[in-house]
Amino acid sequence: MPTLLRLDASAAAADSTSRSLTAAFAAAFAASPGNAVVNRDLHADPVPHLPHPQLHWAAPLRNGSAPDPANEARQEALIVELLAADVLVIGYPLYNYSLPSSLKAWIDHVHVPGRTAAAAGSGSPLAGRPAVLVVTRGGDYGPGALNEGRDLATPVLELVLGEEMGMDVSVVACQWTLAGNGSDREARLRRGERERAAALEAVRVLGSRLN
Ligand SMILES: Cc1cc2nc3c(=O)[nH]c(=O)nc-3n(C[C@H](O)[C@H](O)[C@H](O)COP(=O)(O)O)c2cc1C
């Protein structure tokens, strides 16, 4: 059964833009009969900080004191869940130009050279699998904007999921979600609405294409 793993990292619940976009992606994916969606809410059900440095490596590559078995078991469950997914979608807001810490903790658990990433001659079991990154940003990160190039979250995810783990990464960005209080507030609100409509269309198209 084709399976989507949907991750959400926003601290907002009902009115979260990124959650509404991953929900639309999941609905498009699930439109094909037999497709399944596994949801993991990294904010409501957080993964702890990586508790031991040796967990970064597959067991045969470790070189140090052994991690606690309970921590290994938690990590293994997250890895098995990822490996069982045919498609991954991650919704995350930009927080202080970076990833929500809940998502970083998940990445720290599942990026394991020799297990989920290539190492010492072995390839990645995730090579070629689609990963869709849905990022929401309050401000303007477009060409020429003050914040152009300052989304420091998405490049990390592209590097780890794409280059290290070999996944086929796509990005859907929705910005201008915060209108602010300036004199151009109405124009900014309209710009934000257009951004959101375009992102919604993009996730629906991607979700249908990957289902
Ligand atoms: C703690 C925190 C930090 C934020 N930092 C940024 C930031 O650095 N840049 C930005 O554009 N927006 C920032 N925002 C705004 C959110 O990224 C934006 O509102 C986003 O659309 C929220 O997505 P959501 O509705 O899915 O939670 C921040 C919001 C919070 C709560």
Tab-separated table of C-alpha atoms and ligand atoms in Angstrom:
chain	number	residue	atom	x	y	z
A	1	MET	CA	0.000	0.000	0.000
A	2	PRO	CA	1.622	3.342	-1.017
A	3	THR	CA	2.205	5.295	2.167
A	4	LEU	CA	2.773	8.972	2.891
A	5	LEU	CA	4.544	10.049	6.070
A	6	ARG	CA	3.256	13.509	6.976
A	7	LEU	CA	5.260	15.483	9.530
A	8	ASP	CA	4.159	18.797	11.026
A	9	ALA	CA	6.333	21.017	13.195
A	10	SER	CA	4.316	24.201	13.694
A	11	ALA	CA	3.620	25.309	17.259
A	12	ALA	CA	0.243	26.546	16.017
A	13	ALA	CA	-2.628	24.109	15.870
A	14	ALA	CA	-5.892	24.928	14.101
A	15	ASP	CA	-4.800	28.129	12.339
A	16	SER	CA	-1.426	26.898	11.109
A	17	THR	CA	-0.690	27.680	7.475
A	18	SER	CA	1.897	24.913	7.108
A	19	ARG	CA	-0.484	22.352	8.594
A	20	SER	CA	-3.250	23.402	6.208
A	21	LEU	CA	-0.846	22.900	3.286
A	22	THR	CA	0.378	19.463	4.402
A	23	ALA	CA	-3.265	18.506	4.981
A	24	ALA	CA	-4.071	19.462	1.371
A	25	PHE	CA	-1.059	17.501	0.150
A	26	ALA	CA	-2.144	14.458	2.184
A	27	ALA	CA	-5.719	14.706	0.876
A	28	ALA	CA	-4.463	14.744	-2.716
A	29	PHE	CA	-2.173	11.783	-1.999
A	30	ALA	CA	-4.951	9.825	-0.289
A	31	ALA	CA	-7.320	10.357	-3.227
A	32	SER	CA	-5.897	7.238	-4.861
A	33	PRO	CA	-7.674	4.154	-3.478
A	34	GLY	CA	-5.458	2.151	-1.134
A	35	ASN	CA	-3.068	4.986	-0.336
A	36	ALA	CA	-2.349	5.460	3.353
A	37	VAL	CA	-1.237	8.480	5.372
A	38	VAL	CA	0.786	8.247	8.597
A	39	ASN	CA	0.727	11.490	10.610
A	40	ARG	CA	3.432	12.533	13.039
A	41	ASP	CA	2.990	15.792	14.929
A	42	LEU	CA	6.477	16.778	16.027
A	43	HIS	CA	5.161	19.661	18.133
A	44	ALA	CA	2.366	17.872	20.004
A	45	ASP	CA	4.377	14.662	20.372
A	46	PRO	CA	7.984	15.887	20.409
A	47	VAL	CA	11.045	13.778	19.807
A	48	PRO	CA	13.658	14.607	22.498
A	49	HIS	CA	17.038	16.061	21.694
A	50	LEU	CA	19.397	13.359	20.469
A	51	PRO	CA	20.454	11.854	23.816
A	52	HIS	CA	23.753	10.248	22.786
A	53	PRO	CA	26.261	11.143	20.038
A	54	GLN	CA	26.823	7.528	18.941
A	55	LEU	CA	23.178	7.403	17.821
A	56	HIS	CA	24.287	9.456	14.836
A	57	TRP	CA	25.974	6.350	13.397
A	58	ALA	CA	24.741	2.929	12.346
A	59	ALA	CA	25.783	0.346	14.965
A	60	PRO	CA	28.737	-1.075	12.953
A	61	LEU	CA	30.187	2.427	12.529
A	62	ARG	CA	30.031	3.427	16.211
A	63	ASN	CA	33.178	4.150	18.106
A	64	GLY	CA	32.425	5.023	21.701
A	65	SER	CA	30.234	4.236	24.673
A	66	ALA	CA	26.965	2.422	23.901
A	67	PRO	CA	23.711	4.373	23.839
A	68	ASP	CA	20.893	3.466	26.196
A	69	PRO	CA	18.743	0.669	24.626
A	70	ALA	CA	15.544	2.628	25.233
A	71	ASN	CA	16.959	5.554	23.258
A	72	GLU	CA	18.083	3.204	20.495
A	73	ALA	CA	14.576	1.732	20.365
A	74	ARG	CA	12.996	5.195	20.037
A	75	GLN	CA	15.372	6.080	17.222
A	76	GLU	CA	14.775	2.755	15.485
A	77	ALA	CA	10.998	3.283	15.532
A	78	LEU	CA	11.422	6.693	13.851
A	79	ILE	CA	13.763	5.240	11.224
A	80	VAL	CA	11.467	2.289	10.486
A	81	GLU	CA	8.546	4.705	10.106
A	82	LEU	CA	10.548	6.774	7.604
A	83	LEU	CA	11.815	3.759	5.665
A	84	ALA	CA	8.250	2.420	5.384
A	85	ALA	CA	7.067	5.614	3.688
A	86	ASP	CA	6.995	5.906	-0.105
A	87	VAL	CA	6.596	9.686	0.118
A	88	LEU	CA	7.532	12.178	2.845
A	89	VAL	CA	5.960	15.599	3.352
A	90	ILE	CA	7.197	17.990	6.043
A	91	GLY	CA	5.378	21.171	7.021
A	92	TYR	CA	7.415	23.684	9.015
A	93	PRO	CA	7.374	27.400	9.726
A	94	LEU	CA	10.567	29.388	9.667
A	95	TYR	CA	11.491	30.108	13.295
A	96	ASN	CA	14.275	32.645	13.791
A	97	TYR	CA	15.479	32.001	10.252
A	98	SER	CA	15.874	28.325	11.099
A	99	LEU	CA	14.082	25.020	11.675
A	100	PRO	CA	11.635	24.544	14.541
A	101	SER	CA	13.695	22.669	17.129
A	102	SER	CA	11.121	19.854	17.088
A	103	LEU	CA	11.962	19.146	13.448
A	104	LYS	CA	15.701	19.418	14.086
A	105	ALA	CA	15.391	16.749	16.796
A	106	TRP	CA	13.654	14.425	14.309
A	107	ILE	CA	16.365	15.039	11.705
A	108	ASP	CA	19.063	14.329	14.298
A	109	HIS	CA	17.408	10.966	15.004
A	110	VAL	CA	16.792	9.778	11.444
A	111	HIS	CA	19.923	10.983	9.637
A	112	VAL	CA	22.181	8.010	10.341
A	113	PRO	CA	25.144	7.300	8.035
A	114	GLY	CA	25.270	3.581	7.306
A	115	ARG	CA	21.520	3.229	7.903
A	116	THR	CA	19.525	6.025	6.230
A	117	ALA	CA	22.423	7.759	4.496
A	118	ALA	CA	25.265	6.492	2.383
A	119	ALA	CA	28.470	5.602	4.226
A	120	ALA	CA	31.600	3.560	3.547
A	121	GLY	CA	30.504	2.291	0.151
A	122	SER	CA	26.880	1.506	1.034
A	123	GLY	CA	24.108	3.486	-0.654
A	124	SER	CA	21.060	5.053	0.964
A	125	PRO	CA	17.861	2.966	1.167
A	126	LEU	CA	15.933	6.202	0.640
A	127	ALA	CA	17.613	7.064	-2.671
A	128	GLY	CA	15.144	8.547	-5.135
A	129	ARG	CA	12.182	8.677	-2.752
A	130	PRO	CA	10.184	11.906	-2.897
A	131	ALA	CA	10.424	14.352	0.006
A	132	VAL	CA	8.273	17.489	-0.164
A	133	LEU	CA	9.262	20.430	2.034
A	134	VAL	CA	6.449	22.870	2.804
A	135	VAL	CA	7.881	25.979	4.440
A	136	THR	CA	5.894	28.969	5.698
A	137	ARG	CA	7.542	32.307	6.360
A	138	GLY	CA	6.090	35.416	7.894
A	139	GLY	CA	8.148	37.821	5.832
A	140	ASP	CA	9.364	38.333	2.291
A	141	TYR	CA	12.308	36.189	1.199
A	142	GLY	CA	11.912	36.865	-2.511
A	143	PRO	CA	14.517	38.255	-4.940
A	144	GLY	CA	15.812	41.634	-3.785
A	145	ALA	CA	14.090	41.490	-0.395
A	146	LEU	CA	16.103	42.217	2.736
A	147	ASN	CA	15.620	38.597	3.776
A	148	GLU	CA	16.525	37.021	0.441
A	149	GLY	CA	18.696	33.970	1.204
A	150	ARG	CA	17.970	34.116	4.939
A	151	ASP	CA	15.770	31.002	5.107
A	152	LEU	CA	18.451	28.907	6.782
A	153	ALA	CA	16.072	26.003	7.449
A	154	THR	CA	15.313	24.817	3.934
A	155	PRO	CA	18.961	24.486	2.785
A	156	VAL	CA	19.695	22.260	5.798
A	157	LEU	CA	16.783	19.969	4.939
A	158	GLU	CA	17.743	19.905	1.251
A	159	LEU	CA	21.303	18.995	2.219
A	160	VAL	CA	20.446	16.274	4.734
A	161	LEU	CA	17.408	14.705	3.042
A	162	GLY	CA	18.603	15.294	-0.516
A	163	GLU	CA	22.392	15.078	-0.642
A	164	GLU	CA	23.024	12.882	2.401
A	165	MET	CA	19.960	10.614	2.355
A	166	GLY	CA	19.490	10.683	-1.410
A	167	MET	CA	15.824	11.687	-1.431
A	168	ASP	CA	14.256	13.553	-4.314
A	169	VAL	CA	13.449	16.874	-2.638
A	170	SER	CA	10.827	19.420	-3.767
A	171	VAL	CA	10.114	22.694	-1.979
A	172	VAL	CA	6.832	24.593	-1.720
A	173	ALA	CA	7.298	27.956	-0.003
A	174	CYS	CA	4.523	30.195	1.280
A	175	GLN	CA	5.684	33.584	2.539
A	176	TRP	CA	4.139	36.897	3.546
A	177	THR	CA	1.961	35.083	6.091
A	178	LEU	CA	2.360	37.993	8.550
A	179	ALA	CA	0.911	41.272	7.303
A	180	GLY	CA	2.281	43.484	10.097
A	181	ASN	CA	0.861	46.901	10.978
A	182	GLY	CA	2.459	49.244	8.448
A	183	SER	CA	0.631	51.612	6.088
A	184	ASP	CA	0.802	48.979	3.342
A	185	ARG	CA	-0.950	46.379	5.477
A	186	GLU	CA	-3.816	45.808	3.021
A	187	ALA	CA	-1.430	45.240	0.130
A	188	ARG	CA	0.623	42.864	2.248
A	189	LEU	CA	-2.491	40.939	3.231
A	190	ARG	CA	-3.442	40.540	-0.429
A	191	ARG	CA	0.092	39.441	-1.246
A	192	GLY	CA	-0.088	36.856	1.537
A	193	GLU	CA	-3.413	35.562	0.222
A	194	ARG	CA	-1.934	35.159	-3.265
A	195	GLU	CA	1.080	33.336	-1.816
A	196	ARG	CA	-1.165	30.977	0.099
A	197	ALA	CA	-3.376	30.239	-2.928
A	198	ALA	CA	-0.316	29.474	-5.057
A	199	ALA	CA	1.155	27.188	-2.379
A	200	LEU	CA	-2.167	25.383	-2.004
A	201	GLU	CA	-2.307	24.735	-5.725
A	202	ALA	CA	1.319	23.542	-5.704
A	203	VAL	CA	0.791	21.005	-2.891
A	204	ARG	CA	-2.399	19.697	-4.516
A	205	VAL	CA	-0.611	19.166	-7.826
A	206	LEU	CA	2.383	17.504	-6.130
A	207	GLY	CA	0.174	15.332	-3.917
A	208	SER	CA	-1.743	14.098	-6.977
A	209	ARG	CA	1.421	13.523	-8.998
A	210	LEU	CA	3.064	11.491	-6.218
A	211	ASN	CA	0.023	9.417	-5.229
B	1	LIG	C1	9.180	31.717	17.368
B	1	LIG	C2	8.868	32.250	16.003
B	1	LIG	C3	9.911	32.685	15.205
B	1	LIG	C4	9.646	33.151	13.912
B	1	LIG	N1	10.697	33.535	13.131
B	1	LIG	C5	10.457	33.925	11.856
B	1	LIG	C6	11.532	34.252	10.986
B	1	LIG	O1	12.702	34.195	11.329
B	1	LIG	N2	11.233	34.662	9.732
B	1	LIG	C7	9.933	34.716	9.270
B	1	LIG	O2	9.711	35.060	8.115
B	1	LIG	N3	8.900	34.397	10.062
B	1	LIG	C8	9.133	33.990	11.333
B	1	LIG	N4	8.089	33.634	12.141
B	1	LIG	C9	6.723	33.647	11.572
B	1	LIG	C10	6.313	32.279	11.049
B	1	LIG	O3	7.343	31.642	10.324
B	1	LIG	C11	5.120	32.439	10.120
B	1	LIG	O4	4.081	33.107	10.807
B	1	LIG	C12	4.644	31.130	9.583
B	1	LIG	O5	3.754	31.375	8.529
B	1	LIG	C13	3.939	30.291	10.644
B	1	LIG	O6	3.504	29.074	10.053
B	1	LIG	P1	2.347	28.239	10.746
B	1	LIG	O7	1.066	29.037	10.582
B	1	LIG	O8	2.284	26.943	10.060
B	1	LIG	O9	2.704	28.102	12.208
B	1	LIG	C14	8.318	33.189	13.434
B	1	LIG	C15	7.273	32.753	14.268
B	1	LIG	C16	7.554	32.302	15.533
B	1	LIG	C17	6.400	31.809	16.389
